[in-house]
Amino acid sequence: MPTEASTPILIGNIVNYFFDELIHQPDLDFSEVIKDTFRLAPEQFSCMDDKQLTECISKIRTHFNNLRNVVKNELTETGITKEKAYLEPSFYSNEYGLYGRLDLYHYNESDRQSDIVELKSGKLFRSNSYGLNENHYIQTLLYDLIIESVYKGKVKSNNYILYSYLDSQRLKYAPKVRSKQYTASILRNDIVILEHLLAKLDNDKYAFLLDKMNPEDIPSEFTFVKRDSRQYFNAFQGLDALEKIYIRTFLAFISREYILSKTGEHGVHKLNGMASLWLDPIEEKIEKFSILNGLEINRNESAEDIPCLSLSYSEHSALLSKFRKGDICVLYPGKGRSSDVLKHQIFKCTILNIDDTGIEVRLRARQKNHDVFKSNQYWNLESDFLDSSFNQLYYALYDFMIARPEYRKLVFGLKAPQSGEMSIKPETASLSSEQKLLLKKGIEAKDYFLLWGPPGTGKTSVMIRSYVDHYYRNTKDNILLLAYTNRAVDEICETISKVVGDKFIRIGSRYSTGEKYVNSLLRVRTEEIQNRKDLLHLIKNTRIFVSTISSIQGKRELFKLKRFDLTIIDEASQLLEPMLIGLLGRFSKFIMIGDHKQLPAVVTQKESRSKVESEQLQTKIGLTDCRISLFERMYKNCISKEWENAYGALSYQGRMHIDIQNFVSPVFYDGLLKPLTILERLSAVSVFKSRDKIRRMLIKERMIFVNVPVDNSLTSKTNKLEASIVARMVNEWKGIYKENEQNITESSIGVITPFRAQIAMIRSLLTNSEEITIDTVERYQG
């Protein structure tokens, strides 16, 4: 179940920030950092009343003063120097199946001595014989195991737990006890077994497990665990039989996806998940374009307020990769071995820029100690694997369990959606008669409206703009616009800016946001705000927010500050049910727009495994496969029950040439698609000419299919022959443009391919191709 942004959690995050700052500047004064503290979590501070805020500031002042004393005195007395300390380093251990991110790791190479410092802002509770919270102690011992695994026992390690709230003796020694490490390892294995059992909950044999998780069986000393378990248990027991089957089915589905993200499926053409970091050979990673290797640091600004590293390619580097600006990655010293990631600390980072000369990354934490950067010439960069996205899916199931029963029945299709009459007529002068009708139906729908929009029918550019225009001008409703990808969100921003200008807020990261909309980010808009009143005023008086699904799920506190009346979800057919069911219950009404005949949601497990076994789910709510989007299931359900007030379809398209439509429409859309006759280009004959036979064929034919055999390489995400044919076609088209004395722009030639690795392979076969747009289906969608 989700962890609400409580004051203790907020204080914990602030204390970690104080610790990092004091390591860099031990003489900092509280008055200097308190100004920046508000910017760490402005929404959470704004949820507090005056009394809570005063108490919070008093507590964090105490923590700050204690930490400053520790940094200036206690660390030094223990032999821990700031110059040899690394902040928030991460380590992997495949030997123990553990990952750890330490608060501080101190390493002195001269005597091979290391020190682990784990910072805790909470109070001691039922301290053990060492004067430590047992959970904190075990956590630190597991960190010790990881360090032992990484350095193979060549490094002597001391472990400490730093309790920042204590008035004295804050830095407490945590002695290594091998028997406790063994016990903790057994517990770790038990957790893995439980995760695998969760993945089988859709099997009747294991269906009893959730009913058996009675909080009364939990010992009373585990106060918080007992409290949370009781909430979850009561929520689950409050469901009817069908809802319980639904929760079990999706818990199993999510758990299987989670396991595959860690370990993958072994064998030829299989992926190893996160374990590919050390299982896949370097050569195979290069072939898959999943690594940037042999990088050399040419500028080190890791100690600055914005900690960055600039790395250039060396003669050992594979110049092509699948990485993009905004990707979250891991950076580690590279010695040319697949196991390098297990032998060094790793740095979590975000790509700021990437080009033909190198890459610039932002580290998660500032680093005062540059020894590791100086002592390692070459560095590797690979994709990071985050648990947070899966956690959000688990949280969504809980949110669905505690949602209104009427809402659950609506989503299941067991209750008919209601409609009314429009009180105000929207502006429709520029719309077709079909678009006017669908706009009217969407506005009159009281509960939800599902709009099916095949390619080029104006789902975003026309319909979303029209819905926003109506609700913004004619109501006082607050609107949240959502999409799956950042590119789709940028397109929504482009569309609605024509209606509301810059009077909207975008939720997300500046590194994944189009440059044009960075100033609309909530984080940017709050940079100059110094108090809760101004932030509350900004949030209250902004009626339109735009976000990706994942970004808004990480902003739960926003829903405490603002009530949204309506959400409009674009490209909804790309979203699995758990991505939406917990969220939609927060709104009075939702409009989902998508095309289930286009790109589906991304699922890793085999189709045979995602099939729904429950006959009740199949017959009563139409759930046959967990990989089917909520949009598709609800749309088909509305059709079968003839709820015509709740759904509609666009049929006139203005994107593809009629020769292409003549194939697409009958094969995929049951003949639904029709061209917008006012657009002459949809039936125009190409004006290009050529004396070359192949080029004449390319000019004449709007659709050509080339049958290419499967590539026998180890990865299923690339095909070299296919890439070479694509490159040949691109070069022929470049020749056609040159023959006809036409300039090539970025919108002239586009290449769509399913995987980033294939993008890199196609790029490798093209020369002077900067103006050619090559991207994945997801990014091209719409």
Coordinates of N, CA and C in Angstrom, one line a residue, residues 416-419 437-453 590-594 631 634-650:
A416 N -24.3 1.1 -15.5 CA -24.4 1.9 -16.8 C -23.9 3.3 -16.5
P417 N -23.1 3.9 -17.4 CA -22.7 5.3 -17.2 C -23.8 6.2 -17.6
Q418 N -23.9 7.3 -16.9 CA -25.0 8.2 -17.1 C -24.6 9.4 -18.0
S419 N -25.6 10.1 -18.6 CA -25.4 11.3 -19.4 C -26.5 12.3 -19.1
L437 N -20.5 16.1 -33.0 CA -21.3 15.1 -32.3 C -20.5 14.5 -31.2
L438 N -19.3 14.1 -31.4 CA -18.5 13.5 -30.4 C -18.1 14.4 -29.3
L439 N -17.9 15.7 -29.6 CA -17.6 16.7 -28.6 C -18.9 16.8 -27.7
K440 N -20.1 16.8 -28.3 CA -21.3 16.9 -27.5 C -21.5 15.7 -26.6
K441 N -21.3 14.5 -27.2 CA -21.4 13.3 -26.3 C -20.4 13.3 -25.2
G442 N -19.2 13.7 -25.4 CA -18.2 13.7 -24.4 C -18.6 14.7 -23.3
I443 N -19.1 15.8 -23.6 CA -19.5 16.8 -22.6 C -20.7 16.4 -21.8
E444 N -21.7 15.7 -22.5 CA -22.9 15.3 -21.9 C -22.7 14.1 -20.9
A445 N -21.7 13.3 -21.2 CA -21.4 12.2 -20.3 C -21.1 12.6 -18.9
K446 N -21.7 12.0 -18.0 CA -21.6 12.4 -16.5 C -20.4 11.6 -15.9
D447 N -20.3 10.3 -16.2 CA -19.3 9.5 -15.6 C -18.0 9.3 -16.4
Y448 N -18.2 8.9 -17.6 CA -17.0 8.8 -18.5 C -17.4 8.8 -19.9
F449 N -16.4 9.0 -20.8 CA -16.6 8.9 -22.2 C -15.3 8.4 -22.8
L450 N -15.5 7.4 -23.7 CA -14.4 6.7 -24.4 C -14.4 7.1 -25.9
L451 N -13.3 7.7 -26.3 CA -13.2 8.1 -27.7 C -12.2 7.4 -28.5
W452 N -12.6 6.6 -29.5 CA -11.7 5.8 -30.3 C -11.3 6.7 -31.5
G453 N -10.0 6.9 -31.6 CA -9.5 7.7 -32.7 C -8.4 7.1 -33.5
F590 N -14.1 11.1 -16.2 CA -12.9 10.9 -17.0 C -13.2 10.7 -18.5
I591 N -12.4 11.2 -19.3 CA -12.5 11.0 -20.8 C -11.2 10.3 -21.2
M592 N -11.3 9.1 -21.8 CA -10.2 8.4 -22.3 C -10.2 8.4 -23.8
I593 N -9.1 8.7 -24.4 CA -8.9 8.8 -25.9 C -7.8 7.9 -26.3
G594 N -8.1 7.0 -27.2 CA -7.1 6.1 -27.7 C -7.5 5.3 -28.9
F631 N -8.8 0.9 -21.5 CA -9.6 1.6 -22.5 C -10.3 0.6 -23.4
M634 N -13.1 -1.5 -21.6 CA -14.3 -0.7 -21.3 C -15.0 -0.3 -22.6
Y635 N -14.2 -0.1 -23.7 CA -14.8 0.3 -25.0 C -15.7 -0.9 -25.5
K636 N -15.1 -2.1 -25.5 CA -15.8 -3.2 -26.0 C -17.0 -3.6 -25.1
N637 N -16.8 -3.3 -23.8 CA -18.0 -3.5 -22.9 C -19.1 -2.6 -23.2
C638 N -18.8 -1.3 -23.5 CA -19.9 -0.4 -23.9 C -20.6 -0.8 -25.1
I639 N -19.8 -1.3 -26.1 CA -20.4 -1.7 -27.4 C -21.4 -2.9 -27.1
S640 N -20.9 -3.9 -26.4 CA -21.7 -5.1 -26.1 C -23.0 -4.8 -25.4
K641 N -22.9 -3.8 -24.5 CA -24.1 -3.4 -23.7 C -24.9 -2.3 -24.3
E642 N -24.4 -1.8 -25.5 CA -25.1 -0.7 -26.2 C -25.3 0.5 -25.4
W643 N -24.2 0.9 -24.7 CA -24.2 2.2 -24.0 C -23.6 3.2 -24.9
E644 N -24.4 3.6 -25.9 CA -23.9 4.5 -26.9 C -23.6 5.9 -26.4
N645 N -24.1 6.3 -25.3 CA -23.8 7.6 -24.7 C -22.4 7.7 -24.2
A646 N -21.8 6.6 -24.0 CA -20.5 6.6 -23.3 C -19.3 6.3 -24.2
Y647 N -19.5 6.2 -25.5 CA -18.4 5.9 -26.4 C -18.7 6.5 -27.8
G648 N -17.6 6.7 -28.6 CA -17.7 7.2 -29.9 C -16.4 6.9 -30.7
A649 N -16.5 7.1 -32.0 CA -15.3 6.8 -32.8 C -15.2 7.9 -33.9
L650 N -14.0 8.4 -34.1 CA -13.6 9.3 -35.2 C -13.3 8.4 -36.4

